Amino acid sequence: MRAIVLLSGGLDSYTAAAIAKSDGFELYALTIAYGQRHAREIESARAVARALGVERHLEVAVDLRAIGGSSLTSDDAVPRDREIAADGIPSTYVPARNTIFLALALGWAEVLDAPDIVLGVNALDYSGYPDCRPAFIKAFESLASVATRAGVEGAQFRIHTPLIDLTKADIIRRGLALHLDYGLTHSCYDPDRAGGPCGRCDSCLLRAKGFAEAGAADPLLGSRQVR
């Protein structure tokens, strides 16, 4: 069985892909270079793809900086030390990002006759993005059935979201049980010039919370404390 996995180079997509592999899927990894300021994650995606032994790793460039609307695709400051449970959608939200990414994955899935797509979204320990929720996933599956030739001819596209109901700590525990090397990943939205994590953006805070609650050390940090 073939599956397209959207591979960002982050902890969640790595874990979701590994779960899919453990379920018997042959992985075809798709990484999108969308003009993100944390482009260091593209290098991590390549390392993760090698570690997973994917059948093919496809990189596609879609420059969303031209659209703007996000601190991840502009020079606007990335929020730091934010209360993660705060109401509202933060400026790190990239307009329609997962819709765009899934549309690209859907196109490749149709070409490869691979109706399964894996996405590492999470609706518990996350920043509140609307395109990480179950309602979005369900709606996109419905769209796929009418937006493609394969769907019209009877193919049943399925978006697999194995992490959607897990806490970050549970995600990390699943990954460690699968012997994943999280030192290969990159999570920080606003890394320093050397690519090191800032320790203060939403993504860094959620990652730190997850490792702490899982009772595990983050291999990206070692004994170093970032603040």
PDB file of C-alpha atoms in Angstrom:
ATOM      1  CA  MET A   1       0.000   0.000   0.000  1.00  0.00           C
ATOM      2  CA  ARG A   2       1.296   3.421  -0.963  1.00  0.00           C
ATOM      3  CA  ALA A   3       0.752   6.560   1.085  1.00  0.00           C
ATOM      4  CA  ILE A   4       1.685  10.170   0.507  1.00  0.00           C
ATOM      5  CA  VAL A   5       3.040  11.737   3.670  1.00  0.00           C
ATOM      6  CA  LEU A   6       3.422  15.486   4.084  1.00  0.00           C
ATOM      7  CA  LEU A   7       6.858  15.715   5.661  1.00  0.00           C
ATOM      8  CA  SER A   8       7.857  19.071   7.124  1.00  0.00           C
ATOM      9  CA  GLY A   9      10.925  18.008   9.081  1.00  0.00           C
ATOM     10  CA  GLY A  10       9.144  18.607  12.359  1.00  0.00           C
ATOM     11  CA  LEU A  11       8.475  16.231  15.202  1.00  0.00           C
ATOM     12  CA  ASP A  12       4.812  15.637  14.377  1.00  0.00           C
ATOM     13  CA  SER A  13       5.176  14.815  10.692  1.00  0.00           C
ATOM     14  CA  TYR A  14       8.090  12.473  11.459  1.00  0.00           C
ATOM     15  CA  THR A  15       6.005  10.605  14.018  1.00  0.00           C
ATOM     16  CA  ALA A  16       2.929  10.414  11.787  1.00  0.00           C
ATOM     17  CA  ALA A  17       5.032   9.063   8.936  1.00  0.00           C
ATOM     18  CA  ALA A  18       6.669   6.467  11.182  1.00  0.00           C
ATOM     19  CA  ILE A  19       3.271   5.297  12.411  1.00  0.00           C
ATOM     20  CA  ALA A  20       2.106   4.928   8.813  1.00  0.00           C
ATOM     21  CA  LYS A  21       5.217   2.935   7.982  1.00  0.00           C
ATOM     22  CA  SER A  22       4.627   0.673  10.986  1.00  0.00           C
ATOM     23  CA  ASP A  23       1.106   0.122   9.659  1.00  0.00           C
ATOM     24  CA  GLY A  24       2.571  -1.282   6.444  1.00  0.00           C
ATOM     25  CA  PHE A  25       2.449   1.694   4.080  1.00  0.00           C
ATOM     26  CA  GLU A  26       5.128   2.428   1.494  1.00  0.00           C
ATOM     27  CA  LEU A  27       5.906   6.096   2.043  1.00  0.00           C
ATOM     28  CA  TYR A  28       6.132   8.753  -0.635  1.00  0.00           C
ATOM     29  CA  ALA A  29       7.199  11.931   1.138  1.00  0.00           C
ATOM     30  CA  LEU A  30       6.193  15.406  -0.001  1.00  0.00           C
ATOM     31  CA  THR A  31       7.957  18.455   1.428  1.00  0.00           C
ATOM     32  CA  ILE A  32       6.827  21.981   0.584  1.00  0.00           C
ATOM     33  CA  ALA A  33       9.274  24.863   0.546  1.00  0.00           C
ATOM     34  CA  TYR A  34       6.774  27.676   0.974  1.00  0.00           C
ATOM     35  CA  GLY A  35       9.100  30.566   1.763  1.00  0.00           C
ATOM     36  CA  GLN A  36       9.027  29.877   5.481  1.00  0.00           C
ATOM     37  CA  ARG A  37      11.537  31.782   7.584  1.00  0.00           C
ATOM     38  CA  HIS A  38      12.418  28.540   9.343  1.00  0.00           C
ATOM     39  CA  ALA A  39      13.649  26.959   6.103  1.00  0.00           C
ATOM     40  CA  ARG A  40      16.065  24.947   8.228  1.00  0.00           C
ATOM     41  CA  GLU A  41      13.211  22.440   8.507  1.00  0.00           C
ATOM     42  CA  ILE A  42      13.711  21.472   4.847  1.00  0.00           C
ATOM     43  CA  GLU A  43      17.126  20.046   5.738  1.00  0.00           C
ATOM     44  CA  SER A  44      15.485  18.154   8.591  1.00  0.00           C
ATOM     45  CA  ALA A  45      12.840  16.785   6.237  1.00  0.00           C
ATOM     46  CA  ARG A  46      15.595  15.337   4.065  1.00  0.00           C
ATOM     47  CA  ALA A  47      17.246  13.710   7.084  1.00  0.00           C
ATOM     48  CA  VAL A  48      13.933  12.329   8.302  1.00  0.00           C
ATOM     49  CA  ALA A  49      13.090  10.967   4.846  1.00  0.00           C
ATOM     50  CA  ARG A  50      16.400   9.121   4.777  1.00  0.00           C
ATOM     51  CA  ALA A  51      15.831   7.740   8.260  1.00  0.00           C
ATOM     52  CA  LEU A  52      12.373   6.495   7.280  1.00  0.00           C
ATOM     53  CA  GLY A  53      13.623   4.919   4.067  1.00  0.00           C
ATOM     54  CA  VAL A  54      10.880   6.491   1.960  1.00  0.00           C
ATOM     55  CA  GLU A  55      10.339   5.258  -1.583  1.00  0.00           C
ATOM     56  CA  ARG A  56      10.678   8.783  -2.931  1.00  0.00           C
ATOM     57  CA  HIS A  57      11.082  12.236  -1.443  1.00  0.00           C
ATOM     58  CA  LEU A  58       9.596  14.995  -3.563  1.00  0.00           C
ATOM     59  CA  GLU A  59      10.289  18.653  -2.780  1.00  0.00           C
ATOM     60  CA  VAL A  60       8.002  21.284  -4.266  1.00  0.00           C
ATOM     61  CA  ALA A  61       8.484  25.047  -4.031  1.00  0.00           C
ATOM     62  CA  VAL A  62       5.367  27.192  -3.566  1.00  0.00           C
ATOM     63  CA  ASP A  63       6.393  30.664  -2.433  1.00  0.00           C
ATOM     64  CA  LEU A  64       3.663  31.830  -0.073  1.00  0.00           C
ATOM     65  CA  ARG A  65       5.646  34.956   0.814  1.00  0.00           C
ATOM     66  CA  ALA A  66       3.970  36.523  -2.213  1.00  0.00           C
ATOM     67  CA  ILE A  67       0.626  36.141  -0.436  1.00  0.00           C
ATOM     68  CA  GLY A  68       1.903  37.094   3.000  1.00  0.00           C
ATOM     69  CA  GLY A  69      -0.433  37.267   5.950  1.00  0.00           C
ATOM     70  CA  SER A  70       1.808  35.358   8.347  1.00  0.00           C
ATOM     71  CA  SER A  71       4.862  36.066  10.467  1.00  0.00           C
ATOM     72  CA  LEU A  72       6.314  32.822   9.086  1.00  0.00           C
ATOM     73  CA  THR A  73       6.308  34.168   5.520  1.00  0.00           C
ATOM     74  CA  SER A  74       7.222  37.788   6.207  1.00  0.00           C
ATOM     75  CA  ASP A  75       9.592  39.906   8.243  1.00  0.00           C
ATOM     76  CA  ASP A  76       7.007  40.428  10.987  1.00  0.00           C
ATOM     77  CA  ALA A  77       8.128  39.358  14.444  1.00  0.00           C
ATOM     78  CA  VAL A  78       7.279  35.830  15.508  1.00  0.00           C
ATOM     79  CA  PRO A  79       5.385  35.899  18.830  1.00  0.00           C
ATOM     80  CA  ARG A  80       7.458  34.767  21.792  1.00  0.00           C
ATOM     81  CA  ASP A  81       6.524  33.699  25.334  1.00  0.00           C
ATOM     82  CA  ARG A  82       2.857  33.614  24.333  1.00  0.00           C
ATOM     83  CA  GLU A  83       0.276  31.892  26.494  1.00  0.00           C
ATOM     84  CA  ILE A  84      -0.465  28.845  24.343  1.00  0.00           C
ATOM     85  CA  ALA A  85      -3.983  28.474  25.752  1.00  0.00           C
ATOM     86  CA  ALA A  86      -4.826  32.057  24.777  1.00  0.00           C
ATOM     87  CA  ASP A  87      -7.845  32.668  22.564  1.00  0.00           C
ATOM     88  CA  GLY A  88      -7.390  33.714  18.968  1.00  0.00           C
ATOM     89  CA  ILE A  89      -5.254  32.508  16.083  1.00  0.00           C
ATOM     90  CA  PRO A  90      -1.629  33.672  16.262  1.00  0.00           C
ATOM     91  CA  SER A  91       0.261  35.485  13.516  1.00  0.00           C
ATOM     92  CA  THR A  92       2.193  32.281  12.759  1.00  0.00           C
ATOM     93  CA  TYR A  93      -0.931  30.938  11.045  1.00  0.00           C
ATOM     94  CA  VAL A  94      -0.204  30.720   7.303  1.00  0.00           C
ATOM     95  CA  PRO A  95      -3.416  31.396   5.351  1.00  0.00           C
ATOM     96  CA  ALA A  96      -4.875  28.148   3.964  1.00  0.00           C
ATOM     97  CA  ARG A  97      -1.515  26.368   4.304  1.00  0.00           C
ATOM     98  CA  ASN A  98      -2.824  22.866   4.954  1.00  0.00           C
ATOM     99  CA  THR A  99      -5.441  23.264   2.232  1.00  0.00           C
ATOM    100  CA  ILE A 100      -2.699  24.140  -0.237  1.00  0.00           C
ATOM    101  CA  PHE A 101      -0.424  21.356   0.977  1.00  0.00           C
ATOM    102  CA  LEU A 102      -3.150  18.723   0.889  1.00  0.00           C
ATOM    103  CA  ALA A 103      -4.174  19.830  -2.610  1.00  0.00           C
ATOM    104  CA  LEU A 104      -0.617  19.176  -3.807  1.00  0.00           C
ATOM    105  CA  ALA A 105      -0.514  15.850  -1.973  1.00  0.00           C
ATOM    106  CA  LEU A 106      -3.873  14.927  -3.497  1.00  0.00           C
ATOM    107  CA  GLY A 107      -2.578  15.601  -6.996  1.00  0.00           C
ATOM    108  CA  TRP A 108       0.457  13.388  -6.438  1.00  0.00           C
ATOM    109  CA  ALA A 109      -1.707  10.740  -4.785  1.00  0.00           C
ATOM    110  CA  GLU A 110      -3.902  10.602  -7.874  1.00  0.00           C
ATOM    111  CA  VAL A 111      -0.874  10.204 -10.154  1.00  0.00           C
ATOM    112  CA  LEU A 112       0.560   7.414  -7.991  1.00  0.00           C
ATOM    113  CA  ASP A 113      -2.806   5.697  -7.474  1.00  0.00           C
ATOM    114  CA  ALA A 114      -2.242   6.112  -3.748  1.00  0.00           C
ATOM    115  CA  PRO A 115      -5.512   7.112  -2.064  1.00  0.00           C
ATOM    116  CA  ASP A 116      -3.979   7.398   1.422  1.00  0.00           C
ATOM    117  CA  ILE A 117      -2.483  10.698   2.591  1.00  0.00           C
ATOM    118  CA  VAL A 118      -0.794  11.103   5.976  1.00  0.00           C
ATOM    119  CA  LEU A 119      -0.792  14.427   7.807  1.00  0.00           C
ATOM    120  CA  GLY A 120       0.727  15.105  11.227  1.00  0.00           C
ATOM    121  CA  VAL A 121      -1.845  17.621  12.449  1.00  0.00           C
ATOM    122  CA  ASN A 122      -2.817  17.781  16.104  1.00  0.00           C
ATOM    123  CA  ALA A 123      -5.865  19.377  17.718  1.00  0.00           C
ATOM    124  CA  LEU A 124      -4.819  19.221  21.380  1.00  0.00           C
ATOM    125  CA  ASP A 125      -1.349  20.645  22.073  1.00  0.00           C
ATOM    126  CA  TYR A 126      -1.277  23.087  19.161  1.00  0.00           C
ATOM    127  CA  SER A 127      -1.475  26.814  18.395  1.00  0.00           C
ATOM    128  CA  GLY A 128      -5.153  26.930  17.449  1.00  0.00           C
ATOM    129  CA  TYR A 129      -4.835  26.799  13.677  1.00  0.00           C
ATOM    130  CA  PRO A 130      -8.225  26.110  12.021  1.00  0.00           C
ATOM    131  CA  ASP A 131      -6.716  23.715   9.457  1.00  0.00           C
ATOM    132  CA  CYS A 132      -5.594  21.274  12.155  1.00  0.00           C
ATOM    133  CA  ARG A 133      -9.094  20.340  13.297  1.00  0.00           C
ATOM    134  CA  PRO A 134     -11.085  17.168  12.541  1.00  0.00           C
ATOM    135  CA  ALA A 135     -13.789  19.213  10.765  1.00  0.00           C
ATOM    136  CA  PHE A 136     -11.236  20.407   8.223  1.00  0.00           C
ATOM    137  CA  ILE A 137      -9.911  16.903   7.589  1.00  0.00           C
ATOM    138  CA  LYS A 138     -13.416  15.516   7.067  1.00  0.00           C
ATOM    139  CA  ALA A 139     -14.277  18.343   4.681  1.00  0.00           C
ATOM    140  CA  PHE A 140     -11.138  17.808   2.638  1.00  0.00           C
ATOM    141  CA  GLU A 141     -11.856  14.098   2.270  1.00  0.00           C
ATOM    142  CA  SER A 142     -15.283  15.025   0.902  1.00  0.00           C
ATOM    143  CA  LEU A 143     -13.657  17.518  -1.468  1.00  0.00           C
ATOM    144  CA  ALA A 144     -11.211  14.890  -2.744  1.00  0.00           C
ATOM    145  CA  SER A 145     -14.072  12.611  -3.763  1.00  0.00           C
ATOM    146  CA  VAL A 146     -15.513  15.239  -6.135  1.00  0.00           C
ATOM    147  CA  ALA A 147     -12.400  17.211  -7.132  1.00  0.00           C
ATOM    148  CA  THR A 148     -10.448  14.414  -8.831  1.00  0.00           C
ATOM    149  CA  ARG A 149     -10.955  12.012 -11.701  1.00  0.00           C
ATOM    150  CA  ALA A 150     -10.017   9.153  -9.389  1.00  0.00           C
ATOM    151  CA  GLY A 151     -12.622  10.250  -6.869  1.00  0.00           C
ATOM    152  CA  VAL A 152     -15.356  10.565  -9.480  1.00  0.00           C
ATOM    153  CA  GLU A 153     -14.434   7.080 -10.720  1.00  0.00           C
ATOM    154  CA  GLY A 154     -14.849   5.638  -7.250  1.00  0.00           C
ATOM    155  CA  ALA A 155     -11.518   5.995  -5.437  1.00  0.00           C
ATOM    156  CA  GLN A 156     -11.901   6.627  -1.719  1.00  0.00           C
ATOM    157  CA  PHE A 157      -9.254   9.110  -0.617  1.00  0.00           C
ATOM    158  CA  ARG A 158      -8.483   9.042   3.076  1.00  0.00           C
ATOM    159  CA  ILE A 159      -6.539  11.593   5.106  1.00  0.00           C
ATOM    160  CA  HIS A 160      -4.792   9.768   7.946  1.00  0.00           C
ATOM    161  CA  THR A 161      -4.223  11.916  11.039  1.00  0.00           C
ATOM    162  CA  PRO A 162      -2.810   9.502  13.634  1.00  0.00           C
ATOM    163  CA  LEU A 163      -1.818  12.305  16.014  1.00  0.00           C
ATOM    164  CA  ILE A 164      -4.927  14.442  15.945  1.00  0.00           C
ATOM    165  CA  ASP A 165      -6.242  13.399  19.378  1.00  0.00           C
ATOM    166  CA  LEU A 166      -2.877  12.991  21.114  1.00  0.00           C
ATOM    167  CA  THR A 167      -1.087  15.352  23.460  1.00  0.00           C
ATOM    168  CA  LYS A 168       2.430  16.374  22.500  1.00  0.00           C
ATOM    169  CA  ALA A 169       3.743  14.127  25.256  1.00  0.00           C
ATOM    170  CA  ASP A 170       1.798  11.173  23.867  1.00  0.00           C
ATOM    171  CA  ILE A 171       3.140  11.909  20.387  1.00  0.00           C
ATOM    172  CA  ILE A 172       6.688  11.861  21.710  1.00  0.00           C
ATOM    173  CA  ARG A 173       6.057   8.632  23.605  1.00  0.00           C
ATOM    174  CA  ARG A 174       4.751   7.007  20.412  1.00  0.00           C
ATOM    175  CA  GLY A 175       7.808   8.157  18.524  1.00  0.00           C
ATOM    176  CA  LEU A 176      10.234   6.953  21.156  1.00  0.00           C
ATOM    177  CA  ALA A 177       8.490   3.581  21.170  1.00  0.00           C
ATOM    178  CA  LEU A 178       9.203   3.466  17.429  1.00  0.00           C
ATOM    179  CA  HIS A 179      12.863   4.360  18.147  1.00  0.00           C
ATOM    180  CA  LEU A 180      12.707   7.678  16.308  1.00  0.00           C
ATOM    181  CA  ASP A 181      15.670  10.034  16.495  1.00  0.00           C
ATOM    182  CA  TYR A 182      14.095  13.382  17.284  1.00  0.00           C
ATOM    183  CA  GLY A 183      17.526  14.952  16.988  1.00  0.00           C
ATOM    184  CA  LEU A 184      16.895  14.906  13.228  1.00  0.00           C
ATOM    185  CA  THR A 185      13.866  17.182  13.504  1.00  0.00           C
ATOM    186  CA  HIS A 186      13.392  20.933  13.612  1.00  0.00           C
ATOM    187  CA  SER A 187      10.480  22.701  15.283  1.00  0.00           C
ATOM    188  CA  CYS A 188      11.458  26.329  15.950  1.00  0.00           C
ATOM    189  CA  TYR A 189       9.638  29.067  14.036  1.00  0.00           C
ATOM    190  CA  ASP A 190      12.409  31.611  14.505  1.00  0.00           C
ATOM    191  CA  PRO A 191      15.793  29.837  14.769  1.00  0.00           C
ATOM    192  CA  ASP A 192      19.074  31.630  15.243  1.00  0.00           C
ATOM    193  CA  ARG A 193      21.607  31.968  12.428  1.00  0.00           C
ATOM    194  CA  ALA A 194      23.077  28.586  13.270  1.00  0.00           C
ATOM    195  CA  GLY A 195      19.627  26.981  13.074  1.00  0.00           C
ATOM    196  CA  GLY A 196      19.299  26.547  16.830  1.00  0.00           C
ATOM    197  CA  PRO A 197      15.885  26.803  18.530  1.00  0.00           C
ATOM    198  CA  CYS A 198      14.856  30.067  20.163  1.00  0.00           C
ATOM    199  CA  GLY A 199      13.053  28.235  22.966  1.00  0.00           C
ATOM    200  CA  ARG A 200      10.349  30.918  23.137  1.00  0.00           C
ATOM    201  CA  CYS A 201       8.072  30.643  20.081  1.00  0.00           C
ATOM    202  CA  ASP A 202       4.853  28.591  20.247  1.00  0.00           C
ATOM    203  CA  SER A 203       6.450  25.616  18.570  1.00  0.00           C
ATOM    204  CA  CYS A 204       9.437  25.558  20.920  1.00  0.00           C
ATOM    205  CA  LEU A 205       7.201  25.929  23.971  1.00  0.00           C
ATOM    206  CA  LEU A 206       4.905  23.106  22.863  1.00  0.00           C
ATOM    207  CA  ARG A 207       7.891  20.875  22.115  1.00  0.00           C
ATOM    208  CA  ALA A 208       9.464  21.593  25.507  1.00  0.00           C
ATOM    209  CA  LYS A 209       6.155  20.918  27.252  1.00  0.00           C
ATOM    210  CA  GLY A 210       5.816  17.622  25.420  1.00  0.00           C
ATOM    211  CA  PHE A 211       9.275  16.342  26.266  1.00  0.00           C
ATOM    212  CA  ALA A 212       8.901  17.416  29.900  1.00  0.00           C
ATOM    213  CA  GLU A 213       5.540  15.654  30.280  1.00  0.00           C
ATOM    214  CA  ALA A 214       6.881  12.574  28.504  1.00  0.00           C
ATOM    215  CA  GLY A 215       9.780  12.476  30.958  1.00  0.00           C
ATOM    216  CA  ALA A 216      12.302  12.495  28.132  1.00  0.00           C
ATOM    217  CA  ALA A 217      15.208  14.725  27.134  1.00  0.00           C
ATOM    218  CA  ASP A 218      15.025  16.665  23.885  1.00  0.00           C
ATOM    219  CA  PRO A 219      18.058  15.540  21.857  1.00  0.00           C
ATOM    220  CA  LEU A 220      18.192  18.922  20.121  1.00  0.00           C
ATOM    221  CA  LEU A 221      19.081  20.595  23.381  1.00  0.00           C
ATOM    222  CA  GLY A 222      21.232  18.127  25.292  1.00  0.00           C
ATOM    223  CA  SER A 223      22.280  19.901  28.440  1.00  0.00           C
ATOM    224  CA  ARG A 224      21.742  23.317  26.869  1.00  0.00           C
ATOM    225  CA  GLN A 225      18.903  25.463  28.181  1.00  0.00           C
ATOM    226  CA  VAL A 226      17.386  27.856  25.633  1.00  0.00           C
ATOM    227  CA  ARG A 227      15.793  31.042  26.847  1.00  0.00           C
TER     228      ARG A 227
END
